[in-house]
Tab-separated table of C-alpha atoms and ligand atoms in Angstrom:
chain	number	residue	atom	x	y	z
A	1	MET	CA	-32.290	20.891	-157.600
A	2	GLU	CA	-31.927	18.999	-160.887
A	3	TRP	CA	-29.635	20.758	-163.333
A	4	THR	CA	-30.588	20.650	-167.003
A	5	ARG	CA	-27.914	20.197	-169.634
A	6	GLU	CA	-28.353	23.826	-170.619
A	7	GLN	CA	-27.753	25.017	-167.066
A	8	LYS	CA	-24.713	22.784	-166.653
A	9	TYR	CA	-23.037	24.005	-169.805
A	10	ARG	CA	-23.772	27.672	-169.335
A	11	LYS	CA	-20.693	29.836	-169.642
A	12	LEU	CA	-19.390	31.973	-166.816
A	13	GLU	CA	-19.224	34.815	-169.346
A	14	ASP	CA	-23.020	34.582	-169.739
A	15	ALA	CA	-23.755	34.970	-166.046
A	16	THR	CA	-24.768	38.422	-164.837
A	17	ILE	CA	-22.807	40.298	-162.177
A	18	ASP	CA	-25.922	40.204	-159.991
A	19	GLU	CA	-26.212	36.477	-160.282
A	20	LEU	CA	-22.565	35.961	-159.360
A	21	THR	CA	-22.771	38.361	-156.422
A	22	GLN	CA	-25.830	36.492	-155.206
A	23	LEU	CA	-24.023	33.178	-155.482
A	24	GLU	CA	-20.947	34.551	-153.718
A	25	LYS	CA	-23.161	35.749	-150.868
A	26	GLN	CA	-24.775	32.375	-150.574
A	27	VAL	CA	-21.369	30.676	-150.453
A	28	ALA	CA	-20.009	33.147	-147.907
A	29	GLN	CA	-22.819	32.226	-145.513
A	30	CYS	CA	-21.891	28.563	-145.575
A	31	PRO	CA	-20.747	27.329	-142.137
A	32	TRP	CA	-18.314	24.869	-143.725
A	33	ARG	CA	-15.977	27.255	-145.555
A	34	GLN	CA	-12.373	26.217	-145.066
A	35	THR	CA	-9.645	28.475	-143.695
A	36	PHE	CA	-6.328	27.060	-144.932
A	37	HIS	CA	-7.311	24.931	-147.914
A	38	ILE	CA	-7.739	25.896	-151.547
A	39	GLN	CA	-11.487	26.074	-152.224
A	40	PRO	CA	-13.610	27.608	-154.995
A	41	LYS	CA	-15.188	31.023	-154.414
A	42	THR	CA	-18.379	29.615	-155.951
A	43	GLY	CA	-19.354	26.397	-157.691
A	44	LEU	CA	-17.484	23.149	-157.878
A	45	LEU	CA	-13.784	22.366	-157.666
A	46	ASN	CA	-12.413	18.999	-158.681
A	47	ASP	CA	-9.015	17.732	-159.879
A	48	PRO	CA	-5.800	19.682	-159.283
A	49	ASN	CA	-4.301	20.447	-162.708
A	50	GLY	CA	-1.134	21.893	-164.210
A	51	LEU	CA	0.908	21.557	-161.029
A	52	ALA	CA	4.335	23.015	-161.676
A	53	PHE	CA	7.267	24.750	-160.086
A	54	TYR	CA	7.987	27.476	-162.612
A	55	GLN	CA	10.309	30.475	-162.238
A	56	GLY	CA	10.567	30.146	-158.483
A	57	GLU	CA	6.839	29.772	-157.893
A	58	TYR	CA	4.415	26.919	-157.350
A	59	HIS	CA	1.500	26.928	-159.778
A	60	VAL	CA	-1.733	25.102	-159.109
A	61	PHE	CA	-4.812	25.097	-161.300
A	62	TYR	CA	-8.001	23.224	-160.586
A	63	GLN	CA	-11.027	21.980	-162.465
A	64	TRP	CA	-13.793	24.482	-161.897
A	65	PHE	CA	-17.458	24.853	-162.714
A	66	PRO	CA	-18.232	28.366	-161.439
A	67	LEU	CA	-22.026	28.464	-161.505
A	68	GLY	CA	-23.007	25.783	-159.017
A	69	PRO	CA	-22.038	22.593	-157.176
A	70	VAL	CA	-22.275	20.302	-160.217
A	71	HIS	CA	-19.942	18.881	-162.850
A	72	GLY	CA	-20.829	21.337	-165.588
A	73	LEU	CA	-18.693	23.246	-168.087
A	74	LYS	CA	-15.153	22.986	-166.708
A	75	TYR	CA	-12.663	25.855	-166.564
A	76	TRP	CA	-9.176	25.857	-165.077
A	77	TYR	CA	-8.793	28.183	-162.097
A	78	HIS	CA	-5.255	29.405	-161.383
A	79	LEU	CA	-3.294	30.133	-158.177
A	80	LYS	CA	0.389	30.494	-157.400
A	81	SER	CA	2.554	30.592	-154.309
A	82	THR	CA	6.157	30.910	-153.195
A	83	ASP	CA	5.669	28.977	-149.955
A	84	LEU	CA	2.838	26.486	-150.554
A	85	ILE	CA	0.692	28.166	-147.894
A	86	ASN	CA	-0.099	31.667	-149.136
A	87	TRP	CA	-1.797	31.407	-152.497
A	88	GLN	CA	-2.202	34.290	-154.883
A	89	ASP	CA	-5.509	34.157	-156.721
A	90	LEU	CA	-4.942	34.544	-160.460
A	91	GLY	CA	-8.507	33.939	-161.596
A	92	VAL	CA	-9.502	31.806	-164.559
A	93	GLY	CA	-6.477	30.232	-166.261
A	94	ILE	CA	-8.215	28.402	-169.079
A	95	THR	CA	-11.637	29.228	-170.505
A	96	PRO	CA	-13.215	26.512	-172.665
A	97	ASP	CA	-13.760	28.745	-175.690
A	98	GLN	CA	-12.415	26.619	-178.575
A	99	TYR	CA	-14.268	24.066	-180.682
A	100	TYR	CA	-12.143	21.240	-179.271
A	101	GLU	CA	-13.290	21.938	-175.704
A	102	ASN	CA	-16.902	22.908	-176.320
A	103	TYR	CA	-17.959	20.828	-173.286
A	104	GLY	CA	-15.089	21.665	-170.977
A	105	ALA	CA	-11.362	22.066	-170.481
A	106	TYR	CA	-10.696	18.804	-168.672
A	107	SER	CA	-7.710	17.717	-166.621
A	108	GLY	CA	-4.097	18.020	-167.651
A	109	SER	CA	-0.637	18.975	-166.516
A	110	GLY	CA	2.084	21.617	-166.682
A	111	PHE	CA	5.723	21.438	-167.765
A	112	GLU	CA	8.412	23.911	-168.665
A	113	HIS	CA	9.630	24.173	-172.256
A	114	ASP	CA	11.817	26.904	-173.725
A	115	GLY	CA	11.222	29.147	-170.718
A	116	ASP	CA	7.415	28.918	-170.962
A	117	LEU	CA	4.953	26.882	-168.918
A	118	TYR	CA	3.139	24.481	-171.234
A	119	LEU	CA	-0.254	23.185	-170.181
A	120	MET	CA	-1.476	20.042	-171.885
A	121	TYR	CA	-5.060	19.055	-171.162
A	122	THR	CA	-8.094	17.273	-172.509
A	123	GLY	CA	-10.559	19.210	-174.578
A	124	ASN	CA	-13.908	17.588	-173.918
A	125	HIS	CA	-15.370	17.912	-177.375
A	126	ARG	CA	-18.836	16.652	-178.223
A	127	ASP	CA	-20.456	16.689	-181.634
A	128	GLU	CA	-24.058	17.587	-182.460
A	129	ASN	CA	-25.125	14.011	-181.598
A	130	TRP	CA	-23.596	14.321	-178.137
A	131	VAL	CA	-20.818	11.898	-179.104
A	132	ARG	CA	-17.616	12.634	-177.249
A	133	HIS	CA	-14.345	13.178	-179.125
A	134	PRO	CA	-11.655	13.887	-176.563
A	135	MET	CA	-8.709	15.902	-177.908
A	136	GLN	CA	-5.482	16.809	-176.151
A	137	ALA	CA	-4.881	20.543	-176.330
A	138	ILE	CA	-1.962	22.808	-175.464
A	139	ALA	CA	-1.976	26.226	-173.828
A	140	ILE	CA	1.233	28.135	-173.252
A	141	MET	CA	1.856	30.440	-170.326
A	142	LYS	CA	4.533	33.059	-170.945
A	143	PRO	CA	6.792	34.304	-168.135
A	144	ASP	CA	4.514	37.354	-167.786
A	145	GLY	CA	1.604	35.033	-166.947
A	146	GLN	CA	-0.328	35.402	-170.217
A	147	ILE	CA	-1.844	32.131	-171.337
A	148	GLU	CA	-2.503	31.423	-175.005
A	149	LYS	CA	-3.796	28.304	-176.648
A	150	LEU	CA	-2.537	26.619	-179.762
A	151	PRO	CA	-5.351	26.863	-182.332
A	152	GLU	CA	-5.387	23.120	-182.976
A	153	PRO	CA	-5.111	20.265	-180.464
A	154	ALA	CA	-1.860	18.313	-180.308
A	155	MET	CA	-3.771	15.027	-180.442
A	156	LYS	CA	-7.047	15.073	-182.296
A	157	ASP	CA	-7.932	11.413	-182.336
A	158	VAL	CA	-8.120	8.521	-179.972
A	159	PRO	CA	-5.830	5.725	-181.168
A	160	GLU	CA	-7.452	2.528	-182.348
A	161	GLY	CA	-8.400	0.090	-179.617
A	162	TYR	CA	-9.605	2.697	-177.104
A	163	THR	CA	-12.954	4.304	-176.330
A	164	ASP	CA	-13.796	7.982	-175.891
A	165	HIS	CA	-12.756	7.663	-172.228
A	166	PHE	CA	-9.325	8.973	-173.068
A	167	ARG	CA	-8.060	11.922	-171.048
A	168	ASP	CA	-5.886	13.636	-168.430
A	169	PRO	CA	-2.408	13.890	-170.047
A	170	LYS	CA	0.475	14.167	-167.596
A	171	VAL	CA	3.740	15.231	-169.181
A	172	TRP	CA	7.294	14.792	-167.978
A	173	GLU	CA	10.685	15.347	-169.513
A	174	GLN	CA	13.292	12.622	-169.664
A	175	ASN	CA	16.588	12.466	-171.604
A	176	GLY	CA	15.682	15.482	-173.701
A	177	MET	CA	12.277	14.049	-174.709
A	178	TYR	CA	8.785	14.784	-173.483
A	179	TYR	CA	6.462	11.956	-172.532
A	180	ALA	CA	2.711	12.251	-172.017
A	181	ILE	CA	0.844	9.523	-170.156
A	182	ILE	CA	-2.914	9.440	-170.730
A	183	GLY	CA	-5.730	7.643	-168.890
A	184	ALA	CA	-7.694	5.345	-171.162
A	185	GLN	CA	-10.317	2.683	-171.561
A	186	ARG	CA	-9.758	-0.223	-173.949
A	187	GLN	CA	-12.501	-1.284	-176.338
A	188	ASN	CA	-13.130	-4.235	-174.017
A	189	GLU	CA	-13.972	-1.727	-171.258
A	190	THR	CA	-10.937	-2.215	-169.077
A	191	GLY	CA	-8.765	0.651	-167.843
A	192	CYS	CA	-5.129	1.340	-168.746
A	193	THR	CA	-2.714	4.129	-169.643
A	194	VAL	CA	-0.991	4.966	-172.928
A	195	LEU	CA	2.137	6.914	-173.742
A	196	TYR	CA	3.092	9.570	-176.317
A	197	ARG	CA	6.476	11.140	-177.007
A	198	SER	CA	7.595	14.483	-178.411
A	199	THR	CA	10.848	16.296	-179.034
A	200	ASN	CA	9.382	19.811	-179.344
A	201	ALA	CA	6.368	19.561	-176.994
A	202	ILE	CA	4.027	20.272	-179.929
A	203	ASP	CA	4.184	17.240	-182.251
A	204	TRP	CA	3.411	13.996	-180.500
A	205	THR	CA	3.865	10.360	-181.504
A	206	PHE	CA	1.761	7.560	-180.069
A	207	LEU	CA	4.038	4.921	-178.528
A	208	GLY	CA	1.449	2.465	-177.229
A	209	GLU	CA	0.059	1.137	-174.015
A	210	ILE	CA	2.050	0.943	-170.806
A	211	GLN	CA	2.354	-2.742	-169.983
A	212	THR	CA	1.428	-3.404	-166.398
A	213	GLU	CA	0.332	-6.556	-164.622
A	214	LEU	CA	-3.140	-5.088	-164.103
A	215	ASP	CA	-4.937	-5.984	-167.314
A	216	HIS	CA	-8.336	-6.329	-165.705
A	217	PHE	CA	-8.388	-3.708	-163.028
A	218	GLY	CA	-11.450	-1.507	-163.300
A	219	TYR	CA	-13.074	-0.025	-166.397
A	220	MET	CA	-11.245	3.300	-166.610
A	221	TRP	CA	-8.029	4.766	-165.198
A	222	GLU	CA	-8.301	8.503	-164.669
A	223	CYS	CA	-5.562	11.019	-163.962
A	224	PRO	CA	-2.381	8.959	-164.348
A	225	ASP	CA	0.912	10.393	-163.097
A	226	TYR	CA	4.271	8.716	-163.630
A	227	PHE	CA	7.478	9.812	-161.884
A	228	GLU	CA	10.653	8.410	-160.449
A	229	LEU	CA	11.740	8.633	-156.853
A	230	ASP	CA	14.942	7.190	-155.380
A	231	GLY	CA	15.517	5.085	-158.484
A	232	LYS	CA	12.012	3.577	-158.425
A	233	GLY	CA	9.210	4.105	-160.937
A	234	ILE	CA	5.840	5.080	-159.497
A	235	LEU	CA	2.561	5.163	-161.384
A	236	VAL	CA	-0.291	6.887	-159.584
A	237	PHE	CA	-3.767	6.630	-161.083
A	238	SER	CA	-7.451	6.667	-160.178
A	239	PRO	CA	-9.112	3.451	-161.329
A	240	GLN	CA	-12.887	3.258	-161.547
A	241	GLY	CA	-14.821	0.034	-161.130
A	242	LEU	CA	-12.953	-1.842	-158.383
A	243	GLU	CA	-15.101	-3.920	-156.034
A	244	PRO	CA	-14.680	-3.328	-152.294
A	245	THR	CA	-12.575	-6.105	-150.772
A	246	GLU	CA	-12.090	-6.326	-146.987
A	247	ASP	CA	-10.888	-2.874	-145.911
A	248	LYS	CA	-9.893	-1.823	-149.418
A	249	TYR	CA	-11.644	0.098	-152.187
A	250	GLN	CA	-14.461	1.408	-150.027
A	251	ASN	CA	-14.973	4.731	-151.821
A	252	ILE	CA	-16.989	5.082	-155.009
A	253	TYR	CA	-13.713	5.308	-156.989
A	254	GLN	CA	-10.158	4.653	-155.873
A	255	THR	CA	-6.778	6.318	-156.090
A	256	GLY	CA	-3.539	4.457	-155.651
A	257	PHE	CA	-0.158	3.584	-157.035
A	258	ILE	CA	2.041	0.814	-158.240
A	259	ILE	CA	5.768	1.002	-157.629
A	260	GLY	CA	8.567	-0.892	-159.312
A	261	ASP	CA	11.619	-0.630	-161.527
A	262	THR	CA	11.660	2.455	-163.690
A	263	LEU	CA	9.402	2.331	-166.742
A	264	ASN	CA	11.182	0.923	-169.780
A	265	LEU	CA	10.621	3.620	-172.392
A	266	GLN	CA	11.581	1.271	-175.249
A	267	THR	CA	9.331	-1.681	-174.453
A	268	LEU	CA	6.833	0.322	-172.313
A	269	LYS	CA	7.033	-2.483	-169.778
A	270	PHE	CA	6.512	-1.532	-166.160
A	271	SER	CA	7.209	-4.296	-163.650
A	272	HIS	CA	5.705	-3.431	-160.343
A	273	GLY	CA	4.286	-4.671	-157.057
A	274	GLU	CA	0.739	-4.645	-155.794
A	275	PHE	CA	-1.633	-1.696	-156.195
A	276	SER	CA	-1.949	0.235	-152.903
A	277	GLU	CA	-4.373	2.996	-152.125
A	278	LEU	CA	-2.716	6.339	-151.514
A	279	ASP	CA	-5.215	7.399	-148.905
A	280	ASN	CA	-7.423	5.367	-146.596
A	281	GLY	CA	-9.970	8.073	-145.822
A	282	PHE	CA	-13.340	8.937	-147.342
A	283	ASP	CA	-12.549	11.817	-149.685
A	284	PHE	CA	-9.503	11.662	-151.880
A	285	TYR	CA	-9.253	11.440	-155.662
A	286	ALA	CA	-7.356	12.390	-158.811
A	287	PRO	CA	-4.120	13.699	-157.264
A	288	GLN	CA	-1.299	15.214	-159.268
A	289	SER	CA	2.356	15.792	-158.460
A	290	LEU	CA	5.150	18.227	-159.259
A	291	GLU	CA	8.868	18.315	-158.613
A	292	ASP	CA	10.304	21.514	-157.167
A	293	ASP	CA	13.774	23.086	-157.232
A	294	LYS	CA	14.719	21.220	-154.073
A	295	GLY	CA	13.985	17.925	-155.805
A	296	ARG	CA	10.892	17.340	-153.694
A	297	ARG	CA	8.033	15.332	-155.240
A	298	ILE	CA	4.901	17.038	-153.941
A	299	ILE	CA	1.397	15.716	-154.438
A	300	VAL	CA	-1.979	17.451	-154.085
A	301	GLY	CA	-5.328	15.669	-154.310
A	302	TRP	CA	-8.957	16.564	-154.770
A	303	MET	CA	-10.618	16.226	-151.352
A	304	GLY	CA	-13.819	14.932	-152.860
A	305	LEU	CA	-15.261	12.272	-155.116
A	306	PRO	CA	-17.416	12.257	-158.219
A	307	GLU	CA	-21.116	11.408	-158.128
A	308	ILE	CA	-21.633	12.064	-154.412
A	309	ASP	CA	-23.708	14.868	-152.927
A	310	TYR	CA	-22.018	16.996	-150.289
A	311	PRO	CA	-23.759	19.136	-147.661
A	312	THR	CA	-22.189	22.324	-149.044
A	313	ASP	CA	-24.099	21.828	-152.320
A	314	LYS	CA	-27.045	23.719	-150.918
A	315	ASN	CA	-24.733	26.653	-150.245
A	316	GLY	CA	-23.653	26.847	-153.878
A	317	TRP	CA	-20.186	25.304	-153.725
A	318	ALA	CA	-18.383	21.990	-153.324
A	319	HIS	CA	-14.942	20.595	-152.485
A	320	CYS	CA	-11.409	21.734	-151.834
A	321	LEU	CA	-7.870	20.528	-152.479
A	322	THR	CA	-5.790	18.614	-149.950
A	323	LEU	CA	-2.717	20.095	-148.326
A	324	PRO	CA	0.473	19.512	-150.331
A	325	ARG	CA	2.272	16.341	-149.268
A	326	GLU	CA	5.850	15.416	-149.980
A	327	LEU	CA	6.335	11.862	-151.201
A	328	LYS	CA	9.224	9.867	-149.778
A	329	ILE	CA	10.353	6.292	-149.909
A	330	VAL	CA	11.061	4.962	-146.429
A	331	ASN	CA	11.949	1.283	-145.946
A	332	ASN	CA	10.723	0.529	-149.454
A	333	ARG	CA	7.339	2.067	-148.756
A	334	LEU	CA	5.804	5.248	-150.092
A	335	TYR	CA	5.244	7.831	-147.358
A	336	GLN	CA	3.304	11.086	-147.604
A	337	VAL	CA	4.546	13.859	-145.376
A	338	PRO	CA	2.840	17.258	-145.125
A	339	VAL	CA	5.264	19.794	-146.623
A	340	ILE	CA	7.487	21.378	-143.983
A	341	GLU	CA	6.221	24.877	-144.892
A	342	LEU	CA	2.931	24.065	-143.152
A	343	GLU	CA	4.682	24.460	-139.806
A	344	ASN	CA	4.638	28.211	-140.493
A	345	LEU	CA	0.901	28.101	-139.898
A	346	ARG	CA	1.436	27.066	-136.282
A	347	ARG	CA	0.346	29.635	-133.700
A	348	GLU	CA	-0.426	29.121	-129.979
A	349	GLU	CA	0.855	25.798	-128.741
A	350	GLU	CA	-0.663	23.589	-126.044
A	351	SER	CA	0.725	20.310	-124.858
A	352	LEU	CA	-0.214	17.345	-122.728
A	353	SER	CA	1.845	14.451	-121.475
A	354	THR	CA	-0.066	11.867	-119.514
A	355	ILE	CA	-1.147	8.316	-118.919
A	356	VAL	CA	-4.734	7.730	-120.004
A	357	ASP	CA	-6.170	4.828	-118.079
A	358	ASN	CA	-9.624	3.654	-119.086
A	359	HIS	CA	-10.730	7.229	-119.373
A	360	VAL	CA	-11.603	10.129	-121.712
A	361	ILE	CA	-9.469	13.235	-121.217
A	362	GLU	CA	-10.377	16.605	-122.671
A	363	PHE	CA	-7.413	18.204	-124.398
A	364	GLY	CA	-8.533	21.670	-125.402
A	365	THR	CA	-10.831	22.792	-128.139
A	366	GLY	CA	-10.465	23.846	-131.726
A	367	VAL	CA	-11.843	23.966	-135.235
A	368	HIS	CA	-8.716	24.786	-137.266
A	369	TYR	CA	-5.569	23.346	-135.825
A	370	GLU	CA	-2.802	20.835	-136.103
A	371	LEU	CA	-2.751	18.071	-133.512
A	372	GLU	CA	0.077	15.672	-132.883
A	373	CYS	CA	-0.400	12.667	-130.589
A	374	GLU	CA	2.108	10.007	-129.860
A	375	PHE	CA	0.776	6.937	-128.107
A	376	THR	CA	3.251	4.486	-126.606
A	377	ASP	CA	3.026	1.498	-124.314
A	378	ILE	CA	-0.426	0.645	-125.623
A	379	GLN	CA	-1.982	-1.715	-123.102
A	380	ALA	CA	-5.585	-0.616	-123.508
A	381	GLN	CA	-7.998	-2.423	-125.776
A	382	GLU	CA	-8.854	0.751	-127.629
A	383	ILE	CA	-7.177	4.132	-127.735
A	384	GLY	CA	-7.646	7.200	-129.860
A	385	VAL	CA	-8.882	10.721	-130.329
A	386	GLN	CA	-12.332	12.225	-130.601
A	387	LEU	CA	-12.503	15.422	-132.620
A	388	ARG	CA	-15.112	18.109	-133.116
A	389	VAL	CA	-16.910	16.754	-130.066
A	390	GLY	CA	-20.127	18.431	-128.971
A	391	ASN	CA	-23.348	17.336	-127.319
A	392	ASP	CA	-24.237	14.699	-129.837
A	393	GLU	CA	-21.596	14.840	-132.507
A	394	LYS	CA	-18.015	13.651	-132.777
A	395	THR	CA	-15.543	12.178	-135.223
A	396	VAL	CA	-13.500	9.324	-133.815
A	397	LEU	CA	-10.149	7.843	-134.748
A	398	THR	CA	-9.620	4.612	-132.816
A	399	TYR	CA	-6.828	2.122	-132.689
A	400	ASP	CA	-8.539	-1.120	-131.760
A	401	ALA	CA	-5.574	-3.080	-130.445
A	402	HIS	CA	-7.730	-6.132	-129.897
A	403	ASN	CA	-8.933	-6.390	-133.503
A	404	LYS	CA	-5.737	-4.805	-134.827
A	405	LYS	CA	-7.396	-2.036	-136.794
A	406	ILE	CA	-7.194	1.710	-137.044
A	407	ILE	CA	-10.740	2.955	-137.576
A	408	LEU	CA	-11.979	6.344	-138.666
A	409	ASP	CA	-15.654	6.739	-137.818
A	410	ARG	CA	-17.649	9.660	-139.165
A	411	SER	CA	-21.101	8.212	-138.422
A	412	GLN	CA	-21.646	10.940	-135.801
A	413	SER	CA	-19.657	13.715	-137.462
A	414	GLY	CA	-22.666	15.857	-138.355
A	415	MET	CA	-24.386	16.097	-141.733
A	416	GLU	CA	-24.263	12.824	-143.626
A	417	VAL	CA	-22.134	12.444	-146.699
A	418	GLY	CA	-21.617	9.433	-148.975
A	419	VAL	CA	-23.272	7.106	-146.446
A	420	ASP	CA	-24.096	4.590	-149.192
A	421	TYR	CA	-20.386	3.830	-149.059
A	422	GLY	CA	-20.309	3.347	-145.290
A	423	THR	CA	-19.429	5.534	-142.354
A	424	THR	CA	-16.130	3.958	-141.267
A	425	ARG	CA	-12.784	3.345	-142.937
A	426	GLN	CA	-10.162	1.051	-141.499
A	427	ILE	CA	-6.565	-0.048	-141.841
A	428	ALA	CA	-4.983	-3.263	-140.540
A	429	TYR	CA	-2.445	-2.303	-137.889
A	430	GLU	CA	-0.562	-4.172	-135.184
A	431	ARG	CA	2.025	-2.236	-133.136
A	432	ASP	CA	2.425	-1.062	-129.563
A	433	SER	CA	2.818	2.568	-130.561
A	434	LEU	CA	0.993	4.969	-132.834
A	435	LYS	CA	1.746	8.500	-133.956
A	436	LEU	CA	-0.958	10.768	-135.330
A	437	ARG	CA	-0.591	14.145	-136.968
A	438	ILE	CA	-3.931	15.675	-137.767
A	439	PHE	CA	-4.721	18.806	-139.755
A	440	ALA	CA	-8.229	19.939	-138.923
A	441	ASP	CA	-9.979	22.668	-140.880
A	442	THR	CA	-13.627	23.766	-140.607
A	443	SER	CA	-14.910	20.796	-142.601
A	444	SER	CA	-11.978	18.450	-143.129
A	445	LEU	CA	-9.482	16.202	-141.399
A	446	GLU	CA	-6.205	15.005	-142.862
A	447	ILE	CA	-4.807	12.348	-140.579
A	448	PHE	CA	-1.185	11.330	-141.109
A	449	ILE	CA	-0.275	8.119	-139.326
A	450	ASN	CA	3.301	7.277	-138.281
A	451	ASP	CA	4.949	10.169	-140.106
A	452	GLY	CA	3.085	9.518	-143.336
A	453	GLU	CA	2.982	5.733	-143.563
A	454	PHE	CA	-0.808	5.973	-143.928
A	455	VAL	CA	-3.124	8.919	-144.514
A	456	MET	CA	-6.850	9.238	-143.944
A	457	THR	CA	-8.367	12.286	-145.613
A	458	SER	CA	-11.996	13.133	-144.957
A	459	ARG	CA	-14.516	15.885	-145.116
A	460	ILE	CA	-16.772	16.271	-142.068
A	461	PHE	CA	-19.778	18.544	-141.649
A	462	PRO	CA	-20.474	19.250	-137.968
A	463	THR	CA	-23.799	21.013	-137.572
A	464	ASN	CA	-22.976	23.253	-134.610
A	465	ASP	CA	-19.868	24.546	-132.929
A	466	GLU	CA	-18.614	21.122	-131.880
A	467	ASN	CA	-14.999	21.754	-131.015
A	468	LYS	CA	-13.734	19.609	-128.131
A	469	ILE	CA	-10.688	17.434	-128.568
A	470	ASN	CA	-10.599	14.277	-126.429
A	471	ILE	CA	-8.004	11.567	-125.940
A	472	PHE	CA	-9.243	8.195	-124.741
A	473	ALA	CA	-8.260	4.703	-123.656
A	474	THR	CA	-10.688	1.850	-122.973
A	475	ASN	CA	-9.935	-1.230	-120.882
A	476	GLY	CA	-6.396	-0.416	-119.980
A	477	LEU	CA	-3.880	2.354	-120.286
A	478	VAL	CA	-1.719	4.137	-122.761
A	479	LYS	CA	0.957	6.803	-122.544
A	480	ALA	CA	0.030	9.885	-124.556
A	481	GLU	CA	2.171	12.864	-125.591
A	482	CYS	CA	0.091	15.437	-127.424
A	483	LYS	CA	0.650	18.863	-128.901
A	484	LYS	CA	-1.736	21.183	-130.571
A	485	TRP	CA	-1.195	24.352	-132.539
A	486	ASN	CA	-3.970	26.697	-133.532
A	487	TYR	CA	-4.022	27.522	-137.235
B	1	FRU	C1	-11.501	13.085	-162.643
B	1	FRU	C2	-12.060	13.602	-163.946
B	1	FRU	C3	-11.039	13.561	-165.053
B	1	FRU	C4	-11.543	14.602	-166.004
B	1	FRU	C5	-12.057	15.659	-165.055
B	1	FRU	C6	-13.250	16.426	-165.561
B	1	FRU	O1	-12.161	13.574	-161.539
B	1	FRU	O2	-13.215	12.876	-164.299
B	1	FRU	O3	-10.875	12.279	-165.629
B	1	FRU	O4	-10.560	15.098	-166.850
B	1	FRU	O5	-12.416	14.983	-163.868
B	1	FRU	O6	-13.574	17.451	-164.679
């Protein structure tokens, strides 16, 4: 169905109870509803927003269009948790009801100030000629959970030199000052980020552009996030407009990071190494991070991409968030490790320790589970796992030792999704061992390789009850130690 502008920008408040109940029913009948991921009750979820550890609880908001699986009028939906696995549903956090957000409360972040949780986000304002004037607004959540907006945006104008693609403020506190990094597009249509500073979290001064070595790197950088970890500066962002090169940049838009010395807040110079993608799977975008009371840097992403149809659309909803991952620096590389709390989801355990020799071995069944497989002494040409296997469907993760690639293949996973961007993703890899930790939910796989050195995150849409789990080796043998826990 084609959505008209009027339908896309219809307010939730204008929908009838009947209509919403109908939509909820339609969503509930969808065979691809997740069981341990944050997903919208109806409509479309996109970026995680306002991530914060505040008063002993983790807060997550997400971009939400309630009335259908399209990018319409965006609200912020709010959840909180004490353990990162059980989420309390707090309903709508931000309703786009002010003039400065007449076409949506876009992405932004959360930070504590004076005992309150401040939320700074982009008001997607459009004038009567449909010209966009992005403004950066502030909402304040009191300790009792009430959220109130400041009547006027903190930043009303886009600084000179930048287009109306100017959004997604991420705020952090450093040396008694607040800094807000914003995703931007220069007048020459290249992407970058800019920085603002404030002493009171309300009045903000434009400092300028963050100087990186990536002056011509896509046409827009969305959802920037800057933080420091183990004395290093890390800038995560989602650049749009990169051309696919070899195995890289295969999705419609990318998400990655640059890492280097800490950002110089005087000169705004950031010296850094190469841009690396955060995730090598099919569905990962616009992540955001928080730091908790244990000093952990935890990141959550949107398990979806813009401008791509998903099979759940016809059931009235789309997308979910990824599991929370802790970021760590190991041997000078950024690792992503599923937060330890997830182990509390483990129920019945099954294990297998064997040599697979030119063979496919069935190792149980499952739809929602965690699977760990350690392959050593790899002598076979290809080894790997087949998941959600049925009569004519399967999703396959292969290590091709001959061509030195790890390959995720979803060409036979079920309903097609994003096939214009290919049906395989691969990573260059050359070792004689491989460790996989896979979180499978009804319609997603999050595959952590070698304790978080690489991650491949992907939605899959099996059409029946495909649920076999196979381990295989072709042309030779491999030693496999596997464990599986039902979730
Ligand atoms: C990224 C993004 C952001 C924007 C939001 C709108 O997915 O386009 O740049 O703020 O989504 O929903």
